Amino acid sequence: MGSAVERTDEHVREYLIYRGFTSTLKHLDNDIKVDKEKGFRVDKIIDQLQQLVQNFDLLGLKEYWLYLDRRLFCRLEDVYRTTVNKLRTSLYRYYVINGNVEKTQEFFQKQASELQGQAEWRDWFILPFVPAPELNPAFSPYFSRQWADTFLVSLHNFLSVLFQCMHILYFDAEVQKMTSVMEENEQLRQLLFALQTDQRDQRDGDQVVHHKLPAYETVQGKEVKQLSNQTLTSESTINQSSNQSTNQSTTNQSSHSRHKRIQDHEKERKELFSKPASQAEKKAEPVEAEPEPADFSNSRAVAEGGGGLSAEQPFIKLSQEEYGEHHSSIMHCRVDCSGRRVASLDVDGVIKVWSFNPIMQTKATIMSKSPLLSLEWATKPDRLLLLGSGVGTVRLYDTDAKKNLYEMNIDDTHPRILSLACSPSGSSFVCSAAAPSRTGSVESVPRLPIPVSGQLLLWDTKTVKQQLQFSLEPEPVAINCTAFNHNGNLLVTGAADGVIRLFDMQRYDSAMSWRAHDGEVYSVEFSYDENTVFSIGEDGKFVQWNIHRCGVKQSEQVLPQDATGPFVLSGYSGYKQVQVPRGRLLAFDSEGQHVLTCSGSGGLIYRLTNGEPAALESVLSLGGHKAPVVTVDWCSAVDCGTCLTASMDGKIKLSTLLAQKS
């Protein structure tokens, strides 16, 4: 409902701008700012109610609830009136338990005439005169954090269901109808493909059967002769399209056995692709029973249990949805800056652009002849997508128009585009180009631990021209990951030589660099206050660096191997699929106090503690995956955080979290 209102507001704005009605546009913006319905955004309505409670504005709280009752709740059927009354009673009790003695007495003085006849308030009039109401058995449950969280979540869910069922605007219904039609078309297309495949397999099977002698034909010569004549006759009848009863029975028997073989083959194939993760878990059982020196296993078990952390858990997992349009391992999965669309890239070079609000729907599918290695959303406008290939080109793709706008040739000597980062202003982007990898060299010759050479380039988005090439000291090296700060004045990069480089984007030169990891740097991100940088490297370490003191560590933690890679998916007969990290391995929440990382069965959220020494505390395991998670992202554009976790089996899990404010 909220997304439909936002789209309607945007259409009205575009119309007013097109017509030149600037004064009307100003009035519209002013009315939207003071809109009591908050654009039908449930999180905004909850925040408004909490703000009125915290400010002890009883009159404003009553007026706002009365407005919601007249505007929204009156549309409901009579059977829901009891639920509305219970929520209003809980809201008033939430107001009372958050106030002091004076505010409590003031509440009952002003509300006495309204509440004295209600049975649920009969015992509450003594509350101002109880010395310690939080210890009184009659009132102590209402002073607990659990009751307050339960009430807020119940109110949130009630309003969410209410807005979905009101149907004031029908955009969402049209979207759902279109989605159902597209799904039906896809099912019919798959059915047609299956029928064509069965027909082709049947035709090929007929040819194989007619040229193969059954084992029992060697028993008697007479029988061999008779069966061979029948075989020749059946061949001639198939070629001449004649219908004889004896040959029909033989063909039916052979086709029945052939279909049975095909079904058995399909069954084995499904088991082959569905059991690797489970078999890997079974194989790992004796290993997990052994004691491990790391402390992350214990914290992860507590997070997955969930029961022990209910009092301190900072997030509630409201829902988890799956996007399963990919058929191979995911490399990148990024949400745009507005939090409305997601772009995901798999190892086959297929890119899916999809939305998840209000429903999960594929917007565009991009298939490239050349291999794709990286992607990044443009910041302004956010409908543009940057695609880096393995042949030295970067494409600018319009996801709304579903077409390529530009294709830039970067460098023939450095064809692999490993990383892309768009500046917050949207005027330029940084491109990391690397030389071909040395994995294709002769196996007998030992490879020297020399990093692959590379370039770091700055391109202008509007003119589509290269602005400059950054100097990489001490030698040109492949840059694996890049990230801007909030205003684009700083750029941090992680390279294949284990060095982190910080660039001043106002002077376009390197401000500092230091040796960060033993091996390659896989992922780098600025902290929330932008005084530090976090990095994950090939050595399995999660390190926080002070950017004001070159090379000084704030903290260092050793993460499990399934959080840093290389990621391994095991199968039958010793089959192993190994994937080197390419996408983001860490993502922060909106306040920078929690970090999302990869794991073997789903995303894992840690709390960043500021103690001495600083440490990571596991608080929540998202779960849901049967294969190792290889990249993550955390969308904080909306109040309900959305975590994206993508795995090697092509599945992407979208987990919606509700932050519990302390």
XYZ file of C-alpha atoms in Angstrom:
662
model
C 0.000 0.000 0.000
C 2.800 2.396 0.919
C 4.613 1.784 -2.366
C 1.415 2.434 -4.349
C 0.945 5.771 -2.560
C 4.571 6.727 -3.228
C 4.199 5.929 -6.926
C 0.989 7.965 -7.083
C 2.678 10.919 -5.400
C 5.550 10.706 -7.861
C 3.150 10.690 -10.828
C 1.330 13.731 -9.429
C 4.650 15.535 -8.918
C 5.748 14.782 -12.473
C 2.433 16.063 -13.812
C 2.626 19.296 -11.805
C 6.219 19.895 -12.881
C 5.294 19.198 -16.489
C 2.400 21.694 -16.319
C 4.474 24.270 -14.445
C 2.185 24.382 -11.393
C 4.987 25.229 -8.966
C 2.773 26.756 -6.288
C 0.531 23.686 -6.294
C 3.637 21.529 -6.046
C 4.767 23.466 -2.957
C 1.366 23.010 -1.336
C 1.501 19.293 -2.144
C 4.929 18.928 -0.534
C 3.771 20.813 2.549
C 0.680 18.642 2.869
C 2.778 15.491 2.498
C 5.076 16.655 5.303
C 2.143 17.013 7.728
C 0.287 13.950 6.414
C -1.096 12.071 9.410
C -1.378 8.846 7.448
C 2.367 9.018 6.659
C 1.783 7.779 3.119
C 0.326 4.571 4.580
C 3.796 3.678 5.864
C 3.275 1.481 8.912
C 6.719 2.139 10.349
C 6.150 5.910 10.175
C 2.799 5.614 11.968
C 4.373 3.507 14.735
C 7.175 6.067 15.107
C 4.625 8.884 15.388
C 2.740 7.060 18.152
C 5.967 6.321 20.027
C 7.035 9.959 19.741
C 3.735 11.134 21.222
C 4.131 8.657 24.093
C 7.720 9.692 24.800
C 6.712 13.382 24.801
C 3.743 12.567 27.107
C 1.419 14.375 24.702
C -1.821 12.769 25.844
C -4.044 15.123 23.876
C -2.048 14.588 20.679
C -2.082 10.821 21.228
C -5.872 10.764 21.640
C -6.422 12.990 18.585
C -4.089 10.913 16.409
C -5.748 7.615 17.417
C -9.187 9.176 16.862
C -8.067 10.278 13.388
C -6.887 6.739 12.579
C -10.204 5.411 13.859
C -12.275 7.751 11.693
C -10.042 7.385 8.643
C -9.103 3.692 8.725
C -10.626 1.563 11.464
C -14.213 2.562 10.673
C -13.851 0.793 7.303
C -13.466 -2.563 9.054
C -16.229 -5.017 9.795
C -17.797 -5.108 13.253
C -15.989 -8.315 14.178
C -12.685 -6.372 14.215
C -13.955 -3.658 16.561
C -12.904 -5.736 19.576
C -9.341 -5.932 18.232
C -9.229 -2.159 17.705
C -10.435 -1.550 21.260
C -7.810 -3.918 22.677
C -5.069 -2.116 20.746
C -6.299 1.255 22.045
C -6.296 -0.070 25.615
C -2.751 -1.418 25.164
C -1.651 1.926 23.707
C -2.968 3.806 26.770
C -1.274 1.310 29.077
C 1.932 1.757 27.089
C 1.604 5.491 27.741
C 1.005 4.953 31.482
C 3.972 2.629 32.118
C 6.364 5.015 30.341
C 5.389 7.992 32.497
C 6.268 9.098 36.014
C 3.879 9.465 38.932
C 2.753 12.963 37.908
C 1.999 11.946 34.337
C 0.180 8.840 35.559
C -2.031 10.879 37.890
C -2.683 13.397 35.128
C -3.703 10.574 32.778
C -6.266 9.113 35.180
C -7.653 12.544 36.078
C -8.276 13.411 32.434
C -9.481 9.936 31.433
C -11.493 9.051 34.553
C -14.877 9.804 33.010
C -14.068 7.649 29.989
C -12.315 4.707 31.673
C -14.087 4.265 35.021
C -16.884 2.237 33.456
C -14.546 -0.164 31.650
C -13.717 -3.441 33.401
C -10.175 -3.674 32.035
C -9.263 -0.354 33.732
C -10.933 -0.999 37.110
C -7.742 -2.189 38.852
C -5.501 0.415 37.197
C -6.748 3.462 39.120
C -4.602 2.444 42.118
C -1.442 2.492 39.980
C -0.359 6.061 40.963
C -0.559 5.079 44.640
C 1.461 1.837 44.423
C 5.037 2.503 45.649
C 6.779 0.166 43.159
C 4.281 -0.869 40.491
C 6.939 -2.674 38.426
C 7.285 -5.148 41.337
C 3.571 -5.588 41.891
C 2.369 -8.949 40.478
C -0.671 -7.291 38.914
C 1.339 -4.705 36.964
C 4.862 -6.190 36.586
C 4.156 -7.957 33.238
C 3.328 -4.600 31.622
C 6.660 -3.077 32.691
C 8.686 -5.777 30.917
C 10.425 -5.210 27.606
C 8.753 -8.312 26.201
C 5.245 -6.882 26.625
C 6.176 -3.588 24.954
C 7.807 -5.360 21.997
C 4.843 -7.702 21.634
C 2.419 -4.784 21.586
C 4.409 -2.817 18.987
C 4.811 -5.845 16.719
C 1.096 -6.666 17.024
C 0.123 -3.106 16.148
C 2.590 -3.136 13.236
C 1.169 -6.387 11.848
C -2.443 -5.218 12.299
C -1.819 -2.001 10.355
C 0.120 -3.864 7.658
C -2.742 -6.307 7.066
C -5.232 -3.458 7.197
C -3.464 -1.479 4.469
C -3.136 -4.559 2.269
C -6.876 -5.275 2.486
C -8.185 -1.719 2.058
C -7.616 -1.538 -1.742
C -7.771 2.255 -1.862
C -5.335 2.146 -4.790
C -5.350 -0.797 -7.176
C -1.763 -0.659 -8.444
C -0.727 -3.600 -6.285
C -3.692 -5.679 -7.466
C -2.747 -5.001 -11.074
C 0.857 -5.931 -10.344
C -0.232 -9.198 -8.733
C -2.528 -9.962 -11.657
C 0.265 -9.305 -14.139
C 2.629 -11.453 -12.072
C 0.178 -14.364 -12.045
C -0.215 -14.104 -15.826
C 3.558 -14.088 -16.292
C 3.939 -17.095 -13.988
C 1.247 -18.968 -15.911
C 3.002 -18.176 -19.201
C 6.284 -19.406 -17.762
C 4.690 -22.655 -16.598
C 3.141 -23.219 -20.021
C 6.483 -22.473 -21.668
C 8.210 -25.021 -19.440
C 5.484 -27.573 -20.153
C 5.919 -27.059 -23.897
C 9.675 -27.430 -23.568
C 9.230 -30.647 -21.560
C 6.854 -32.115 -24.160
C 9.260 -31.262 -26.971
C 12.124 -32.830 -25.012
C 10.151 -36.029 -24.336
C 9.198 -36.265 -28.011
C 12.806 -35.810 -29.081
C 14.040 -38.352 -26.515
C 11.364 -40.810 -27.646
C 12.426 -40.443 -31.285
C 16.086 -40.912 -30.369
C 15.206 -43.868 -28.154
C 13.352 -45.592 -30.989
C 16.419 -45.438 -33.170
C 18.586 -46.871 -30.409
C 16.176 -49.744 -29.640
C 15.943 -50.892 -33.280
C 19.726 -51.258 -33.536
C 20.233 -53.113 -30.254
C 19.609 -56.874 -29.842
C 17.934 -57.902 -26.583
C 19.804 -60.428 -24.457
C 17.152 -63.151 -24.638
C 17.242 -63.330 -28.452
C 20.226 -65.689 -28.432
C 18.280 -68.559 -26.829
C 16.798 -70.079 -30.004
C 17.681 -69.348 -33.589
C 14.069 -69.446 -34.703
C 13.152 -66.842 -32.101
C 16.030 -64.629 -33.181
C 14.901 -64.750 -36.752
C 11.313 -63.994 -35.847
C 12.232 -61.033 -33.605
C 14.689 -59.631 -36.112
C 11.982 -59.769 -38.779
C 9.648 -57.950 -36.412
C 12.336 -55.343 -35.812
C 12.874 -54.801 -39.527
C 9.118 -54.654 -40.050
C 8.730 -52.081 -37.277
C 11.527 -49.984 -38.820
C 9.804 -50.026 -42.194
C 6.407 -49.233 -40.652
C 7.852 -46.239 -38.807
C 9.519 -44.913 -41.945
C 6.357 -45.452 -44.023
C 3.929 -44.312 -41.250
C 1.715 -47.471 -41.515
C -0.274 -48.874 -38.583
C -0.133 -52.618 -37.858
C -1.353 -54.163 -34.637
C 1.708 -56.357 -33.915
C 4.171 -53.505 -34.307
C 1.990 -51.189 -32.189
C 2.176 -53.583 -29.248
C 5.967 -53.867 -29.600
C 6.342 -50.078 -29.844
C 4.098 -49.526 -26.806
C 6.178 -51.936 -24.721
C 9.451 -50.303 -25.774
C 8.101 -46.773 -25.222
C 6.826 -47.775 -21.765
C 10.245 -49.109 -20.761
C 11.904 -46.056 -22.309
C 9.683 -43.628 -20.322
C 10.472 -45.563 -17.176
C 14.194 -45.168 -17.855
C 13.723 -41.435 -18.456
C 11.785 -41.038 -15.199
C 14.457 -42.932 -13.281
C 17.099 -40.712 -14.835
C 15.225 -37.556 -13.900
C 14.793 -38.843 -10.349
C 18.528 -39.514 -10.022
C 19.272 -36.077 -11.489
C 17.027 -34.318 -8.963
C 18.609 -36.247 -6.118
C 22.053 -35.320 -7.421
C 21.297 -31.591 -7.332
C 19.305 -31.615 -4.108
C 21.558 -33.724 -1.868
C 25.006 -32.088 -1.947
C 24.272 -29.742 0.927
C 22.647 -32.441 3.054
C 25.453 -34.901 2.331
C 27.986 -32.244 3.200
C 26.205 -31.758 6.522
C 26.244 -35.500 7.154
C 29.937 -35.690 6.349
C 30.661 -32.746 8.629
C 28.851 -34.213 11.645
C 31.864 -36.004 13.145
C 33.985 -32.904 12.543
C 31.500 -30.653 14.344
C 31.601 -32.989 17.338
C 35.297 -32.236 17.822
C 36.171 -29.247 20.032
C 37.076 -26.097 18.127
C 39.319 -23.306 19.458
C 37.212 -20.508 17.952
C 34.441 -18.896 19.979
C 32.205 -18.214 16.962
C 30.700 -21.724 17.026
C 29.224 -21.171 20.484
C 27.876 -17.740 19.650
C 26.421 -19.049 16.398
C 24.652 -21.873 18.211
C 23.127 -19.411 20.660
C 22.015 -17.159 17.806
C 20.412 -20.030 15.930
C 18.651 -21.229 19.044
C 17.109 -17.829 19.555
C 15.605 -18.703 22.922
C 18.490 -17.464 25.041
C 18.727 -14.100 23.288
C 15.097 -13.056 23.372
C 15.752 -10.425 26.043
C 18.741 -8.821 24.304
C 18.187 -9.683 20.664
C 18.324 -6.414 18.676
C 16.302 -7.678 15.694
C 13.140 -9.660 15.083
C 13.020 -11.637 11.834
C 9.555 -10.837 10.504
C 9.754 -12.879 7.302
C 12.096 -14.593 4.850
C 11.369 -14.935 1.134
C 13.287 -16.729 -1.605
C 14.183 -15.551 -5.095
C 14.971 -18.612 -7.208
C 15.252 -17.368 -10.802
C 18.996 -18.098 -11.017
C 20.246 -21.556 -11.967
C 23.916 -21.225 -10.998
C 26.023 -19.791 -8.209
C 25.593 -16.097 -7.411
C 28.549 -13.707 -7.732
C 26.992 -10.335 -6.878
C 23.709 -9.264 -5.282
C 23.131 -5.536 -4.717
C 20.112 -3.426 -3.793
C 19.834 0.099 -5.221
C 20.080 3.233 -3.059
C 16.285 3.667 -2.921
C 15.768 0.138 -1.621
C 13.247 -0.773 -4.320
C 15.189 -2.966 -6.750
C 17.824 -5.669 -6.575
C 20.362 -6.677 -9.225
C 21.901 -10.158 -8.998
C 24.593 -11.738 -11.188
C 25.434 -15.450 -11.415
C 28.508 -17.236 -12.749
C 26.768 -17.937 -16.066
C 26.646 -14.196 -16.756
C 22.869 -13.880 -16.256
C 21.677 -10.736 -14.479
C 18.237 -10.454 -12.907
C 16.759 -7.102 -11.910
C 13.867 -7.637 -9.516
C 11.769 -5.900 -6.909
C 10.489 -7.222 -3.597
C 7.970 -4.607 -2.466
C 5.046 -5.222 -2.418
C 5.669 -8.577 -4.114
C 8.734 -10.294 -5.516
C 8.784 -9.734 -9.293
C 11.451 -9.900 -12.009
C 11.719 -6.593 -13.852
C 14.447 -7.394 -16.383
C 16.756 -10.224 -17.438
C 20.139 -9.414 -18.980
C 22.107 -12.084 -20.828
C 25.523 -11.255 -22.222
C 27.626 -13.013 -24.854
C 30.784 -11.974 -23.012
C 31.352 -13.044 -19.375
C 30.276 -10.545 -16.708
C 32.362 -10.114 -13.564
C 30.969 -7.098 -11.668
C 27.960 -4.851 -11.281
C 27.049 -1.677 -9.417
C 23.974 0.550 -9.193
C 24.317 4.155 -10.281
C 23.308 6.630 -7.583
C 21.661 9.298 -9.753
C 19.494 8.199 -11.458
C 19.136 4.923 -9.573
C 17.574 3.087 -12.523
C 20.963 2.771 -14.247
C 23.184 -0.267 -13.754
C 26.927 -0.534 -14.412
C 28.051 -3.923 -15.758
C 31.711 -4.918 -15.929
C 32.737 -7.718 -18.292
C 35.713 -10.000 -18.757
C 36.625 -8.546 -22.168
C 37.494 -5.000 -21.084
C 34.106 -3.276 -21.425
C 31.694 -1.555 -19.052
C 28.049 -1.179 -20.025
C 25.549 1.375 -18.738
C 22.165 -0.359 -18.690
C 18.763 1.326 -18.223
C 16.608 -1.057 -16.158
C 13.382 0.833 -16.938
C 13.867 1.003 -20.709
C 15.609 -2.426 -20.688
C 18.348 -1.407 -23.075
C 22.045 -0.538 -23.122
C 22.766 3.199 -23.122
C 26.550 3.081 -23.554
C 29.344 0.557 -23.817
C 32.787 1.791 -22.782
C 36.014 0.110 -23.842
C 38.309 0.261 -20.819
C 41.627 -1.412 -21.703
C 42.543 -4.379 -23.902
C 45.597 -5.277 -21.797
C 43.486 -5.350 -18.621
C 40.227 -6.966 -19.763
C 38.819 -8.167 -16.417
C 36.632 -5.549 -14.725
C 36.786 -6.739 -11.110
C 35.099 -3.878 -9.255
C 32.851 -0.885 -9.913
C 31.892 1.922 -7.539
C 29.706 4.921 -8.346
C 30.278 8.197 -6.504
C 27.403 9.429 -4.303
C 26.906 12.436 -6.589
C 26.446 10.135 -9.587
C 28.749 12.212 -11.792
C 31.543 9.618 -12.011
C 32.438 6.028 -11.232
C 35.603 4.117 -10.407
C 36.559 1.063 -12.440
C 39.098 -1.610 -11.481
C 40.600 -3.389 -14.514
C 42.931 -6.386 -14.159
C 45.107 -8.413 -16.498
C 44.109 -12.012 -17.365
C 44.625 -14.405 -14.454
C 47.535 -16.801 -14.467
C 45.404 -19.853 -13.697
C 45.605 -20.962 -17.321
C 49.402 -21.465 -17.181
C 51.129 -24.844 -17.301
C 50.404 -26.879 -14.160
C 53.898 -28.369 -13.949
C 55.476 -24.939 -13.574
C 55.012 -23.612 -10.000
C 53.295 -20.247 -9.940
C 55.120 -17.396 -8.288
C 53.184 -15.474 -5.621
C 53.112 -12.341 -7.798
C 49.815 -10.405 -7.844
C 48.147 -9.808 -11.169
C 48.695 -6.312 -12.555
C 45.790 -3.914 -12.807
C 44.562 -0.355 -13.192
C 42.232 1.907 -11.220
C 40.410 4.376 -13.481
C 37.965 7.234 -12.967
C 35.257 7.699 -15.612
C 32.774 10.529 -16.115
C 29.211 9.209 -16.203
C 27.763 12.049 -18.295
C 30.464 12.388 -20.949
C 31.298 8.642 -20.831
C 35.017 9.438 -20.995
C 37.969 8.498 -18.845
C 39.030 11.307 -16.519
C 42.238 9.916 -15.040
C 44.187 6.855 -13.946
C 45.137 6.521 -10.278
C 48.699 5.791 -9.302
C 49.042 2.414 -7.568
C 52.228 2.228 -5.508
C 54.574 0.417 -5.293
C 53.419 -1.290 -8.517
C 50.222 -1.607 -10.560
C 48.113 -4.343 -9.009
C 44.585 -5.719 -9.433
C 42.044 -3.971 -7.190
C 39.443 -6.434 -5.877
C 37.051 -4.105 -4.022
C 36.253 -0.387 -3.828
C 33.990 1.812 -1.676
C 33.213 5.539 -1.379
C 32.398 7.405 1.808
C 29.073 9.245 2.170
C 30.077 12.401 0.234
C 32.514 10.840 -2.225
C 35.583 12.693 -0.908
C 37.331 9.462 0.077
C 37.777 6.170 -1.763
C 39.067 3.000 -0.128
C 40.320 0.020 -2.135
C 41.491 -3.506 -1.347
C 44.005 -5.137 -3.666
C 45.385 -8.551 -4.584
C 48.699 -7.729 -2.873
C 46.952 -7.402 0.517
C 47.307 -3.603 0.621
C 44.509 -1.168 1.449
C 44.797 2.200 -0.288
C 42.910 5.358 0.705
C 42.486 7.982 -2.032
C 41.646 11.671 -1.668
C 39.059 12.265 -4.402
C 39.477 16.046 -4.252
C 43.160 15.836 -5.177
C 42.889 12.458 -6.951
C 45.938 10.966 -5.273
C 46.702 8.372 -2.631
C 46.401 9.692 0.923
C 47.809 6.567 2.601
C 48.292 2.838 2.110
C 49.241 -0.046 4.372
C 49.700 -3.808 4.364
C 46.398 -5.155 5.691
C 46.223 -8.923 5.076
C 48.383 -11.916 4.271
C 46.974 -12.585 0.830
C 44.287 -10.757 -1.102
C 41.835 -8.236 0.310
C 38.313 -9.436 -0.516
C 36.034 -6.731 0.871
C 36.368 -3.206 2.356
C 33.779 -0.813 3.794
C 33.763 2.479 5.702
C 32.414 2.468 9.244
C 29.307 4.439 10.216
C 31.327 7.423 11.544
C 33.855 7.052 8.668
C 36.789 7.247 11.077
C 37.667 3.616 10.472
C 37.647 1.064 7.662
C 36.634 -2.591 7.943
C 38.235 -5.253 5.757
C 38.049 -9.016 5.182
C 40.995 -10.798 3.597
C 42.229 -14.120 2.313
C 43.789 -14.820 5.719
C 40.267 -15.068 7.212
C 40.600 -11.961 9.385
C 38.032 -9.239 9.990
C 40.020 -6.086 10.812
C 39.050 -2.528 11.758
C 41.600 0.121 10.723
C 42.010 3.724 11.905
C 42.231 5.970 8.835
C 43.732 8.833 10.868
C 46.713 6.693 11.874
C 48.081 4.759 8.937
C 48.141 0.999 9.466
C 46.863 1.083 13.079
C 44.408 -1.683 13.966
C 41.402 -0.865 16.107
C 40.382 -4.518 16.347
C 41.058 -7.871 14.715
C 38.875 -10.976 14.668
C 39.302 -14.361 12.980
C 36.135 -15.347 11.114
C 35.134 -18.907 10.171
C 36.217 -20.067 6.726
C 32.622 -20.120 5.456
C 32.489 -16.354 6.073
C 35.613 -15.417 4.101
C 36.009 -18.055 1.404
C 37.054 -19.658 -0.798
C 33.577 -21.186 -0.790
C 33.236 -24.916 -1.453
C 30.142 -26.875 -2.491
C 30.629 -30.660 -2.350
C 28.728 -33.283 -4.312
C 28.821 -36.938 -5.339
C 32.023 -38.882 -6.056
C 34.274 -36.220 -4.598
C 32.863 -33.451 -6.805
C 33.746 -29.985 -5.537
C 32.798 -26.544 -6.779
C 35.121 -23.825 -5.503
C 34.317 -20.122 -5.825
C 36.614 -17.226 -4.982
C 34.846 -14.277 -3.299
C 33.775 -11.554 -5.729
C 30.802 -9.818 -4.117
C 30.444 -8.044 -0.781
C 31.309 -10.187 2.226
C 30.046 -7.719 4.846
C 27.245 -5.171 5.146
C 26.237 -2.825 7.977
C 22.872 -1.776 9.355
C 21.658 1.832 9.239
C 23.398 2.743 12.517
C 26.634 0.868 11.888
C 26.348 -1.154 15.106
C 25.748 -4.545 13.481
C 27.424 -6.312 10.575
C 26.058 -9.050 8.307
C 28.501 -11.720 7.100
C 28.366 -14.953 5.125
C 28.092 -18.450 6.583
C 27.505 -22.010 5.463
C 23.727 -21.979 6.022
C 22.716 -18.304 5.790
C 23.646 -14.808 6.849
C 25.060 -14.212 10.335
C 24.629 -10.887 12.161
C 27.216 -9.716 14.693
C 27.148 -6.812 17.121
C 30.213 -4.561 17.034
C 31.245 -4.085 20.643
C 33.393 -1.140 21.731
C 35.057 -2.816 24.665
C 38.768 -3.361 25.229
C 39.606 -5.335 23.282
C 36.852 -4.854 20.707
C 35.053 -8.036 19.727
C 32.229 -9.442 17.621
C 29.136 -10.822 19.338
C 26.845 -13.079 17.336
C 23.219 -11.976 17.787
C 21.145 -13.543 14.990
C 21.467 -16.287 12.366
C 19.194 -15.736 9.366
C 19.507 -19.311 8.063
C 17.402 -20.657 5.202
C 20.198 -21.765 2.840
C 21.310 -25.277 1.880
C 24.510 -24.100 0.177
C 27.266 -21.699 1.301
C 26.382 -18.001 1.185
C 28.872 -16.116 -1.009
C 27.697 -12.477 -0.860
C 25.458 -10.295 1.309
C 23.816 -6.881 1.316
C 21.808 -4.916 3.889
C 19.228 -2.394 2.705
C 18.589 0.358 5.261
C 16.579 2.664 2.980
C 13.398 1.681 4.862
C 12.913 1.399 8.612
C 12.370 -2.358 8.444
C 15.842 -3.527 7.414
C 16.085 -6.003 4.542
C 18.997 -8.449 4.436
C 19.998 -10.184 1.192
C 21.983 -13.424 1.294
C 22.951 -15.249 -1.924
C 24.371 -18.770 -2.113
C 26.129 -21.145 -4.481
C 22.929 -22.984 -5.455
C 21.530 -19.806 -7.059
C 19.076 -19.048 -4.251
C 18.707 -15.572 -2.778
C 17.021 -15.141 0.590
C 15.385 -11.843 1.478
C 14.988 -11.490 5.263
C 12.922 -8.623 6.702
C 14.082 -7.507 10.149
C 12.422 -5.289 12.732
C 14.868 -3.415 14.952
C 14.068 -3.422 18.660
C 14.896 0.039 19.951
C 16.395 0.086 23.408
